[in-house]
Coordinates of C-alpha atoms in Angstrom, one line a residue:
M1 CA -16.4 98.0 26.8
L2 CA -12.7 98.2 26.5
K3 CA -11.5 95.7 24.3
T4 CA -7.6 96.4 23.9
L5 CA -5.2 99.0 25.5
T6 CA -1.6 99.2 23.6
V7 CA 1.2 101.6 25.1
W8 CA 4.3 102.9 24.1
N9 CA 7.5 104.0 25.9
F10 CA 5.2 105.0 28.7
A11 CA 7.2 104.8 31.8
L12 CA 8.6 101.6 32.3
L13 CA 5.8 100.5 29.7
E14 CA 7.9 100.0 26.4
H15 CA 5.2 98.2 24.7
V16 CA 2.7 96.4 26.0
Q17 CA -0.5 95.4 24.5
I18 CA -3.6 93.9 27.0
E19 CA -6.5 92.4 25.6
F20 CA -9.8 92.7 28.3
E21 CA -12.7 90.6 28.3
R22 CA -16.4 91.6 29.9
G23 CA -16.7 90.9 33.5
L24 CA -14.0 91.5 35.8
N25 CA -10.7 91.8 34.6
I26 CA -7.8 91.5 37.6
L27 CA -4.7 93.3 37.4
T28 CA -1.7 91.7 39.9
G29 CA 1.9 92.0 40.5
E30 CA 4.8 92.7 42.6
T31 CA 4.8 96.4 44.3
G32 CA 6.8 98.5 41.9
A33 CA 5.9 96.3 39.0
G34 CA 4.0 99.3 37.1
K35 CA 0.5 98.3 37.7
S36 CA -0.5 102.4 38.6
I37 CA 1.3 103.2 35.3
L38 CA -1.6 101.3 33.8
I39 CA -4.1 103.4 35.5
D40 CA -2.1 106.3 34.4
S41 CA -2.1 105.7 30.4
L42 CA -5.6 104.5 30.5
G43 CA -6.3 108.0 32.4
M44 CA -4.5 109.7 29.1
I45 CA -7.1 108.1 26.9
L46 CA -9.8 109.6 28.9
G47 CA -8.6 113.1 28.6
H48 CA -6.4 113.4 31.8
R49 CA -3.5 115.6 31.9
T50 CA 0.4 113.6 31.4
S51 CA 3.7 115.3 31.9
I52 CA 6.3 114.6 29.2
E53 CA 8.5 113.0 32.5
K54 CA 6.2 110.1 31.7
I55 CA 8.2 109.5 28.3
R56 CA 10.4 106.6 28.6
K57 CA 14.4 107.4 28.9
D58 CA 15.8 107.5 25.6
R59 CA 12.4 107.6 23.4
D60 CA 11.2 111.2 22.3
W61 CA 7.5 110.6 22.4
L62 CA 4.8 108.2 24.3
R63 CA 1.7 106.3 23.0
V64 CA -1.4 105.3 24.2
E65 CA -4.2 103.7 22.1
A66 CA -7.1 102.2 22.9
V67 CA -10.1 100.4 21.0
F68 CA -13.6 100.1 22.6
D69 CA -16.9 98.1 21.8
T70 CA -19.6 100.9 21.9
S71 CA -22.5 98.7 20.4
K72 CA -24.5 99.2 23.8
Y73 CA -23.4 102.8 24.7
P74 CA -26.0 105.3 22.8
Q75 CA -24.5 108.2 24.3
V76 CA -20.9 107.3 23.2
H77 CA -22.7 107.5 19.3
D78 CA -24.6 111.0 20.0
F79 CA -21.5 112.6 21.4
L80 CA -19.8 111.5 18.4
Q81 CA -22.6 112.6 15.9
R82 CA -22.9 115.9 18.0
S83 CA -19.0 116.2 17.6
D84 CA -18.7 115.3 13.8
I85 CA -16.5 112.4 14.5
V86 CA -16.6 109.6 12.4
D87 CA -18.9 107.1 13.7
E88 CA -17.5 103.5 12.4
D89 CA -20.5 101.1 13.7
D90 CA -19.7 100.1 17.2
S91 CA -15.9 100.6 17.4
L92 CA -14.2 103.5 18.7
I93 CA -10.6 104.1 18.3
I94 CA -8.8 106.4 20.4
S95 CA -5.0 107.1 20.5
R96 CA -3.1 109.9 21.9
Q97 CA 0.5 110.9 21.3
I98 CA 2.5 113.5 23.7
A99 CA 6.2 114.2 22.6
K100 CA 9.4 115.9 24.3
T101 CA 8.5 119.1 22.5
G102 CA 5.2 119.4 24.1
K103 CA 2.9 118.7 21.2
N104 CA -0.2 116.6 22.3
T105 CA -1.7 114.9 19.4
I106 CA -5.1 113.3 20.0
Q107 CA -7.6 111.4 17.8
V108 CA -10.9 109.6 17.9
N109 CA -11.5 107.2 14.7
G110 CA -8.8 109.1 13.0
C111 CA -10.3 112.4 13.6
H112 CA -8.1 115.0 15.1
V113 CA -9.9 116.3 18.7
T114 CA -9.2 118.5 21.2
L115 CA -8.3 118.0 25.3
T116 CA -11.7 118.9 26.5
S117 CA -13.6 117.2 24.0
L118 CA -11.3 114.2 24.8
K119 CA -12.5 114.8 28.6
M120 CA -16.1 114.6 27.7
L121 CA -16.1 111.8 25.3
G122 CA -14.0 109.9 28.3
E123 CA -16.6 110.8 31.1
L124 CA -19.1 108.7 29.0
L125 CA -16.6 105.6 28.9
I126 CA -15.4 104.8 31.8
D127 CA -15.5 105.5 35.6
I128 CA -12.4 104.9 37.5
H129 CA -13.0 104.6 41.3
G130 CA -10.0 106.1 43.4
Q131 CA -9.3 107.8 46.2
N132 CA -9.8 111.0 44.6
E133 CA -13.2 109.9 43.4
N134 CA -14.4 109.1 47.2
Q135 CA -14.0 113.0 47.9
A136 CA -16.5 113.2 45.0
L137 CA -18.6 111.9 46.9
L138 CA -18.7 115.3 49.1
R139 CA -20.1 117.4 46.5
T140 CA -23.6 118.0 46.4
E141 CA -23.9 117.9 42.7
N142 CA -22.8 114.4 42.6
Q143 CA -25.3 113.3 45.7
F144 CA -28.1 115.0 43.8
A145 CA -27.0 112.6 40.4
L146 CA -27.2 109.9 42.7
V147 CA -30.9 110.3 44.2
D148 CA -31.9 111.1 40.7
A149 CA -30.6 108.1 39.0
Y150 CA -31.7 105.6 41.4
K151 CA -35.4 106.3 40.6
I152 CA -36.0 106.4 37.0
E153 CA -39.2 108.7 37.2
I154 CA -37.1 111.6 38.6
K155 CA -35.5 112.2 35.4
T156 CA -39.0 112.9 33.9
C157 CA -40.1 115.0 36.6
L158 CA -36.6 117.2 36.7
A159 CA -37.0 118.0 33.0
V160 CA -40.6 119.3 33.3
Y161 CA -39.5 121.5 36.3
Q162 CA -36.3 122.9 34.5
T163 CA -39.0 123.8 31.9
A164 CA -41.1 125.5 34.6
F165 CA -38.1 127.1 36.2
V166 CA -36.7 128.6 32.7
K167 CA -40.0 130.1 31.9
W168 CA -40.2 131.6 35.5
N169 CA -36.7 133.1 35.5
E170 CA -36.7 134.5 32.3
L171 CA -40.1 136.3 33.0
K172 CA -38.3 137.8 36.1
E173 CA -35.5 138.9 33.9
S174 CA -37.7 140.6 31.7
L175 CA -39.3 142.2 34.9
K176 CA -36.2 143.7 36.2
Q177 CA -34.9 145.0 32.6
Q178 CA -38.2 146.5 32.0
E179 CA -37.7 148.2 35.5
L180 CA -34.4 149.0 34.6
D181 CA -35.2 150.7 31.8
S182 CA -38.2 152.6 33.1
R183 CA -35.9 156.2 33.1
E184 CA -34.8 155.7 30.0
H185 CA -38.6 155.2 28.6
A186 CA -39.8 158.4 30.3
Q187 CA -37.1 160.2 28.1
R188 CA -37.7 158.2 25.4
M189 CA -41.5 159.4 25.2
D190 CA -40.4 162.8 25.8
M191 CA -38.6 163.1 22.7
L192 CA -41.1 160.5 20.8
S193 CA -44.1 162.9 21.7
W194 CA -42.1 166.0 20.5
Q195 CA -41.2 164.6 17.3
V196 CA -45.2 163.5 16.8
N197 CA -46.6 166.7 18.2
E198 CA -44.2 168.6 15.4
I199 CA -44.7 166.3 12.2
E200 CA -48.7 166.2 13.4
A201 CA -48.6 170.5 13.5
A202 CA -47.1 170.6 10.0
K203 CA -50.1 169.0 8.2
L204 CA -47.6 167.3 5.6
K205 CA -49.1 165.7 2.4
E206 CA -47.1 163.2 0.0
A207 CA -44.8 165.3 -2.6
E208 CA -46.4 168.5 -1.5
D209 CA -42.8 169.9 -1.8
E210 CA -42.7 169.6 -5.3
G211 CA -45.5 171.3 -6.2
L212 CA -44.0 174.3 -4.1
E213 CA -41.1 174.2 -5.7
Q214 CA -42.4 174.6 -8.8
E215 CA -44.8 177.5 -7.8
I216 CA -41.9 179.2 -6.1
K217 CA -40.0 179.1 -9.3
L218 CA -42.8 180.4 -11.3
L219 CA -43.5 183.7 -8.9
S220 CA -39.8 184.4 -8.5
N221 CA -39.8 184.8 -12.3
A222 CA -42.8 186.5 -12.8
E223 CA -42.0 189.5 -14.2
K224 CA -39.3 188.4 -16.4
I225 CA -42.1 185.8 -17.6
S226 CA -44.0 188.4 -18.1
D227 CA -41.8 190.6 -20.5
L228 CA -41.1 187.2 -22.6
V229 CA -45.5 187.1 -23.1
K230 CA -45.6 190.4 -24.2
S231 CA -42.9 190.4 -26.6
S232 CA -44.3 187.1 -28.1
Y233 CA -47.7 188.2 -28.3
R234 CA -46.7 191.2 -29.6
L235 CA -44.3 189.8 -32.8
L236 CA -47.1 187.4 -33.5
D237 CA -50.1 190.0 -33.4
S238 CA -49.1 193.8 -33.7
G239 CA -45.3 194.1 -34.7
D240 CA -43.3 197.4 -34.3
K241 CA -41.0 199.5 -36.6
R242 CA -38.5 197.3 -36.8
Q243 CA -40.5 194.0 -37.4
P244 CA -43.7 193.2 -39.0
A245 CA -46.4 191.0 -36.9
V246 CA -46.4 187.2 -38.0
I247 CA -50.5 187.1 -38.2
P248 CA -50.6 189.9 -40.2
S249 CA -48.2 188.7 -42.4
L250 CA -49.7 185.5 -42.9
V251 CA -53.1 186.8 -44.1
E252 CA -51.3 188.8 -46.7
I253 CA -49.6 185.8 -47.8
K254 CA -52.9 183.8 -47.8
K255 CA -54.7 186.6 -49.9
N256 CA -51.4 186.3 -52.5
M257 CA -51.9 182.5 -52.5
E258 CA -55.9 182.8 -53.4
M259 CA -55.2 185.1 -56.5
L260 CA -52.5 183.1 -57.7
I261 CA -54.3 179.7 -57.5
R262 CA -56.9 181.4 -59.7
Y263 CA -53.7 181.1 -62.7
D264 CA -52.3 177.7 -61.4
T265 CA -53.7 175.1 -59.3
K266 CA -50.3 173.8 -58.6
L267 CA -50.3 176.1 -55.5
T268 CA -53.3 174.6 -53.9
N269 CA -51.5 172.6 -51.4
V270 CA -49.1 175.5 -50.0
M271 CA -52.5 177.5 -50.0
Q272 CA -53.9 174.9 -48.1
M273 CA -50.4 175.1 -45.6
I274 CA -50.8 178.8 -44.8
T275 CA -54.0 178.3 -44.3
D276 CA -53.4 175.5 -41.3
A277 CA -50.1 177.6 -40.3
L278 CA -52.4 180.7 -39.7
C279 CA -54.9 178.9 -37.8
Q280 CA -51.9 177.2 -35.5
I281 CA -50.1 180.4 -34.7
E282 CA -53.9 182.4 -34.2
E283 CA -54.4 179.9 -31.9
C284 CA -50.8 179.9 -29.9
S285 CA -51.7 183.7 -29.8
Y286 CA -54.6 183.6 -27.8
E287 CA -53.0 181.2 -25.4
I288 CA -49.8 183.1 -25.0
R289 CA -52.2 186.3 -24.3
D290 CA -54.4 184.1 -22.1
Y291 CA -51.3 183.1 -20.3
G292 CA -49.9 186.8 -20.0
E293 CA -53.1 187.7 -18.2
S294 CA -53.3 184.6 -16.1
I295 CA -50.3 185.4 -14.2
D296 CA -50.9 187.0 -11.1
Y297 CA -47.5 187.7 -9.3
S298 CA -48.2 188.2 -5.5
P299 CA -45.0 189.0 -3.6
E300 CA -47.2 188.1 -0.1
R301 CA -47.8 184.6 -2.0
L302 CA -44.3 184.2 -2.8
N303 CA -43.3 185.0 0.5
K304 CA -45.8 182.2 2.4
L305 CA -44.7 179.8 0.1
Q306 CA -41.4 180.1 1.1
E307 CA -41.7 179.9 4.6
R308 CA -43.9 176.5 4.0
M309 CA -41.1 175.4 2.2
D310 CA -38.4 176.3 5.1
E311 CA -40.8 174.5 7.3
I312 CA -40.4 171.5 5.1
Y313 CA -37.0 171.7 4.7
K314 CA -36.2 171.6 8.6
L315 CA -38.4 168.2 9.0
R316 CA -36.7 166.7 6.1
K317 CA -33.4 167.4 7.5
K318 CA -34.3 165.8 10.8
Y319 CA -36.2 162.9 9.7
G320 CA -35.7 162.1 6.2
A321 CA -34.8 163.0 2.8
T322 CA -38.5 163.3 1.2
I323 CA -41.8 164.0 3.0
A324 CA -42.6 160.3 2.3
D325 CA -39.4 159.7 4.7
V326 CA -40.6 162.1 7.2
L327 CA -44.1 160.6 7.1
E328 CA -42.4 157.3 8.0
H329 CA -40.6 158.3 10.7
Y330 CA -44.1 160.2 12.2
H331 CA -45.5 156.5 11.9
N332 CA -43.0 155.0 13.5
A333 CA -42.7 157.4 16.2
K334 CA -46.6 156.8 16.9
K335 CA -46.3 153.0 17.1
E336 CA -42.7 153.3 19.4
L337 CA -44.7 155.9 21.7
L338 CA -48.2 153.3 22.0
A339 CA -45.8 151.2 23.3
I340 CA -44.3 153.0 25.7
E341 CA -47.3 154.3 27.1
N342 CA -48.4 150.8 27.5
Y343 CA -45.1 150.3 29.7
D344 CA -47.2 150.4 33.1
Q345 CA -49.5 148.2 31.9
R346 CA -46.9 145.5 30.7
I347 CA -44.8 145.7 34.1
E348 CA -48.7 144.8 35.6
D349 CA -48.8 141.6 33.0
L350 CA -45.4 140.5 34.0
K351 CA -45.9 140.5 37.9
Y352 CA -49.1 138.7 37.3
N353 CA -47.6 136.1 34.9
I354 CA -44.5 135.7 37.4
V355 CA -46.8 134.6 39.9
Q356 CA -48.6 132.3 38.0
A357 CA -45.2 130.6 36.7
E358 CA -44.2 130.5 40.6
K359 CA -47.2 129.3 41.4
D360 CA -46.8 126.4 38.7
L361 CA -42.9 126.1 39.5
A362 CA -44.0 125.5 43.2
V363 CA -46.3 122.2 42.3
K364 CA -43.5 121.0 40.1
A365 CA -41.2 121.4 42.8
V366 CA -43.6 119.5 45.2
A367 CA -43.4 116.6 43.3
L368 CA -40.0 116.5 42.7
T369 CA -38.8 116.7 46.2
K370 CA -41.7 113.6 47.0
L371 CA -39.4 111.3 44.4
R372 CA -36.4 112.8 45.8
Q373 CA -37.2 111.6 49.3
S374 CA -38.6 108.5 48.2
S375 CA -35.7 107.7 46.2
A376 CA -33.0 108.8 48.8
E377 CA -34.9 106.3 51.6
L378 CA -34.7 103.6 49.2
L379 CA -31.2 104.1 48.2
S380 CA -30.4 104.9 52.0
A381 CA -31.8 101.4 52.8
D382 CA -29.8 99.8 50.3
I383 CA -26.2 101.2 50.7
Q384 CA -26.4 100.7 54.2
K385 CA -27.1 96.9 53.8
H386 CA -23.8 96.9 51.8
L387 CA -22.1 98.9 54.9
L388 CA -23.2 96.3 56.9
S389 CA -21.5 93.3 54.3
L390 CA -18.3 95.4 54.5
G391 CA -17.5 94.9 57.9
M392 CA -19.1 98.4 59.5
E393 CA -22.0 96.8 61.1
N394 CA -22.7 99.7 63.2
A395 CA -23.2 102.0 60.4
R396 CA -25.9 104.5 59.9
F397 CA -26.3 105.7 56.4
V398 CA -28.8 108.7 55.5
I399 CA -29.5 111.0 52.3
E400 CA -31.7 113.5 53.9
I401 CA -33.8 115.8 50.9
K402 CA -35.1 118.9 52.6
D403 CA -37.2 121.8 50.8
D404 CA -35.0 124.8 50.1
A405 CA -36.5 128.4 50.4
I406 CA -34.6 129.3 46.9
Y407 CA -35.9 127.6 43.4
H408 CA -32.5 126.7 41.4
M409 CA -31.9 125.1 38.1
N410 CA -31.6 121.7 39.7
G411 CA -34.9 121.8 42.1
A412 CA -35.7 123.4 45.6
N413 CA -34.1 121.1 47.5
T414 CA -31.0 120.7 49.7
I415 CA -29.3 117.6 50.6
H416 CA -27.2 116.1 53.2
I417 CA -25.8 112.7 53.3
L418 CA -25.2 111.9 57.1
F419 CA -23.3 108.8 58.6
S420 CA -22.3 107.3 62.0
A421 CA -19.6 104.2 61.7
N422 CA -20.3 103.7 65.8
L423 CA -23.6 102.4 67.6
G424 CA -25.2 105.1 69.9
E425 CA -24.0 108.0 67.8
D426 CA -26.2 110.0 65.9
P427 CA -25.8 110.2 62.2
K428 CA -23.7 113.6 60.9
P429 CA -22.9 115.4 57.8
M430 CA -20.5 112.6 56.1
Q431 CA -17.7 115.1 55.0
K432 CA -16.9 115.5 58.6
V433 CA -17.1 112.2 59.9
A434 CA -16.4 109.6 57.8
S435 CA -12.4 109.0 57.4
G436 CA -10.8 108.1 54.2
G437 CA -11.3 104.3 54.5
E438 CA -14.9 104.6 55.6
L439 CA -15.4 107.3 52.3
S440 CA -13.6 104.3 50.2
R441 CA -16.0 101.7 51.4
I442 CA -19.2 104.1 51.2
A443 CA -18.1 104.9 47.4
L444 CA -18.5 100.8 47.0
A445 CA -21.3 100.5 48.2
I446 CA -23.0 103.2 45.8
K447 CA -21.2 101.8 42.9
T448 CA -22.6 98.3 44.0
V449 CA -26.1 99.7 44.6
C450 CA -26.1 101.9 41.3
A451 CA -23.9 99.7 38.9
A452 CA -27.6 98.5 37.0
K453 CA -28.5 102.1 36.7
D454 CA -24.9 103.8 35.7
K455 CA -25.0 104.4 31.7
I456 CA -21.0 104.2 32.0
G457 CA -19.8 100.9 30.8
I458 CA -16.1 100.6 32.1
M459 CA -15.4 100.7 35.9
V460 CA -12.1 101.1 37.2
F461 CA -11.0 100.1 40.6
D462 CA -7.7 101.8 41.9
E463 CA -6.2 101.0 45.1
I464 CA -9.7 99.9 46.5
D465 CA -8.2 97.2 48.8
T466 CA -5.9 99.6 51.3
G467 CA -5.6 99.2 54.4
I468 CA -8.6 95.8 54.6
G469 CA -8.4 92.4 55.0
G470 CA -10.3 89.4 56.2
K471 CA -13.9 89.2 56.1
T472 CA -13.5 93.2 55.2
A473 CA -11.6 91.9 52.4
Q474 CA -14.0 89.6 51.1
M475 CA -16.8 91.5 51.1
V476 CA -15.4 94.1 49.2
A477 CA -14.4 91.2 46.7
E478 CA -17.9 90.3 46.8
R479 CA -19.2 93.9 45.7
I480 CA -16.9 94.1 42.7
A481 CA -17.8 90.9 41.4
M482 CA -21.4 92.2 42.1
V483 CA -20.8 95.6 39.7
A484 CA -18.9 93.5 37.3
A485 CA -21.9 91.2 36.4
Y486 CA -23.5 94.4 35.1
K487 CA -20.6 95.8 33.6
Q488 CA -16.8 95.9 32.5
V489 CA -14.3 95.9 35.4
L490 CA -10.5 96.5 35.5
C491 CA -9.4 96.2 38.9
I492 CA -6.0 96.4 40.7
T493 CA -5.5 94.8 43.6
H494 CA -3.1 93.1 46.1
L495 CA -5.5 90.7 48.3
P496 CA -6.0 87.2 46.8
Q497 CA -9.9 87.6 48.2
I498 CA -10.7 90.1 45.0
A499 CA -8.1 88.5 42.8
C500 CA -10.1 85.5 42.7
M501 CA -13.0 86.8 41.4
A502 CA -11.2 87.3 38.1
D503 CA -13.0 86.5 35.0
V504 CA -9.8 87.3 33.2
H505 CA -6.6 87.5 35.4
L506 CA -3.5 89.7 34.0
Y507 CA -0.2 89.5 35.9
I508 CA 2.4 92.2 35.6
D509 CA 5.6 91.7 36.1
K510 CA 9.3 93.8 35.7
Q511 CA 12.4 92.2 34.1
I512 CA 15.7 93.6 33.2
Q513 CA 16.0 93.5 29.4
N514 CA 19.5 94.9 28.1
N515 CA 20.4 97.0 31.0
K516 CA 16.8 98.2 31.1
T517 CA 13.9 97.6 33.0
V518 CA 10.9 96.5 31.2
T519 CA 7.2 96.2 32.5
Q520 CA 5.2 93.2 30.5
V521 CA 1.7 92.3 31.0
R522 CA 0.4 88.9 30.0
P523 CA -2.8 87.1 31.0
L524 CA -2.7 83.8 33.3
S525 CA -3.7 80.4 32.7
T526 CA -6.1 78.4 34.8
S527 CA -2.9 76.9 36.7
E528 CA -1.1 80.2 37.2
Q529 CA -3.9 81.9 38.3
L530 CA -3.9 79.3 40.9
N531 CA 0.0 80.0 41.6
E532 CA -0.6 83.5 41.8
I533 CA -3.4 83.3 44.5
A534 CA -1.9 80.7 46.6
R535 CA 1.5 83.2 46.2
M536 CA -0.5 86.3 47.0
A537 CA -2.4 84.5 50.0
S538 CA 0.7 82.8 51.8
G539 CA 3.9 84.7 50.1
I540 CA 6.9 83.3 48.0
D541 CA 6.8 79.9 49.0
I542 CA 3.9 78.0 47.7
T543 CA 2.8 74.9 49.3
A544 CA 0.3 72.4 48.8
A545 CA -2.0 73.5 51.5
S546 CA -1.7 76.9 49.8
L547 CA -2.2 75.6 46.5
D548 CA -5.3 73.7 48.3
N549 CA -6.9 77.0 50.0
A550 CA -6.1 78.9 46.6
M551 CA -8.4 76.4 44.7
E552 CA -11.0 76.4 47.1
M553 CA -10.9 80.5 47.1
L554 CA -11.1 80.0 43.2
N555 CA -14.4 77.5 43.6
N556 CA -16.1 79.5 46.3
A557 CA -15.5 82.6 43.7
K558 CA -17.2 80.8 41.1
L559 CA -19.9 80.1 42.8
K560 CA -20.4 83.4 44.0
K561 CA -19.8 85.1 40.7
E562 CA -22.9 82.8 38.9
S563 CA -25.2 83.5 42.1
F564 CA -24.7 87.5 41.2
R565 CA -25.3 87.0 37.7
Q566 CA -28.4 85.0 37.9
N567 CA -29.8 87.3 40.7
K568 CA -28.7 90.8 38.5

């Protein structure tokens, strides 16, 4: 519910604060007093674009602030939480200020928001019914929304259908992508097959290259190694003219020690160390001799090893720094190759799954169509009843739901609203035959029928009384009062039939203050409302008869409103 609307420096509105109540809030006043400015200022709070030309003369900015009670509107709380906006219990404060510099400042509960976010929030709060909104009836998406909202089961059925549609559509997209990738898959398969075969042919072993590198190093230096072995063995065992052998020399030393310890046992430990050294050196000599005899230098073997190493180097250069990396690439390539080789099977599986998904989608589409047709029939009948009461005695209103050969996210249906205003004429597409005035009454009939089901808590009627009078005006007034039984309504009107239905009657007038025009808004007392209804009905001169007529209108309106509230 809109509790207060405060406006600063908006055209003729220098500073106005208006308090609204539940039910029907009527705004009346002389032509040119600024009633439309109030609607514009309310639109500014809802995210409508506003020109800096609206800023009052001699002022640098305009500002509008609205306070809402959102206790009965969970969708508003959900939006605030999703948008990371402070949710202060059941109070919502929206303010918007526009400066002549073009700066646009928007706050919701003290949090700065974008114009886009404000517009989305505004759509949850207020439904403004005017000439532009009548044209919205002609849009297909809005027509579907009417039918779907009228029968509560459709929401669940549509959600089930949409889940099936998304699954079916994703499968189709997957198949399309698979088929587009077929040429690339063939090329990839050839490349992977070649790589797998190349690595398999090499018959690699883990760490094989490390052993090969060691053996190649040995064979490449075989001659040098042989010379070093022979020299070492000769120095240990036989010696030469320049240098005696180590082992014979140690044997002589050992003999000397054996003779010495006969005279002095102090050299016993020395004797033992020489004996041990001789044993170890003799063992070294044998191992050096055996090592030298084991060296088998073969140029053929070296060439073979180098060829193998070249093969490994090439594979490592292509597929990884080590044999382990090459083998990992091999296993990955085999896996991918297997997946590609199953490509044809995957396409067949996708085609089968698409057929099954489409069968499931068709069942859900039929269920949705039946519910929509049932809803359309009931909604059409209800709307036609209200059209008859709105002075369109010969009107025929039909909502036609048919099957569509193509599945869409919103179902597999087409929708057409057919209308005929005259007796004997077949209903035809509404957008082709309905006049502006007829569209306005059709829209009012729809708002009346859907008032209890609509989640938006505030309805604004702007220029609803254009071009009507008499009995039709009375019927329009009653429909607005019916809507007000379910939600808060703000309505600007020139008709006493509508004004007398007010739960709160606000009067807008224009005054001159300090050589400037100022618009003021104030609530009317009971007696002031009576005089205003009399003025609207009879003109400037208010007579006893016009007051009696106004009183009768107010009393009848009171009875009507009580009846609407009891029957809601």
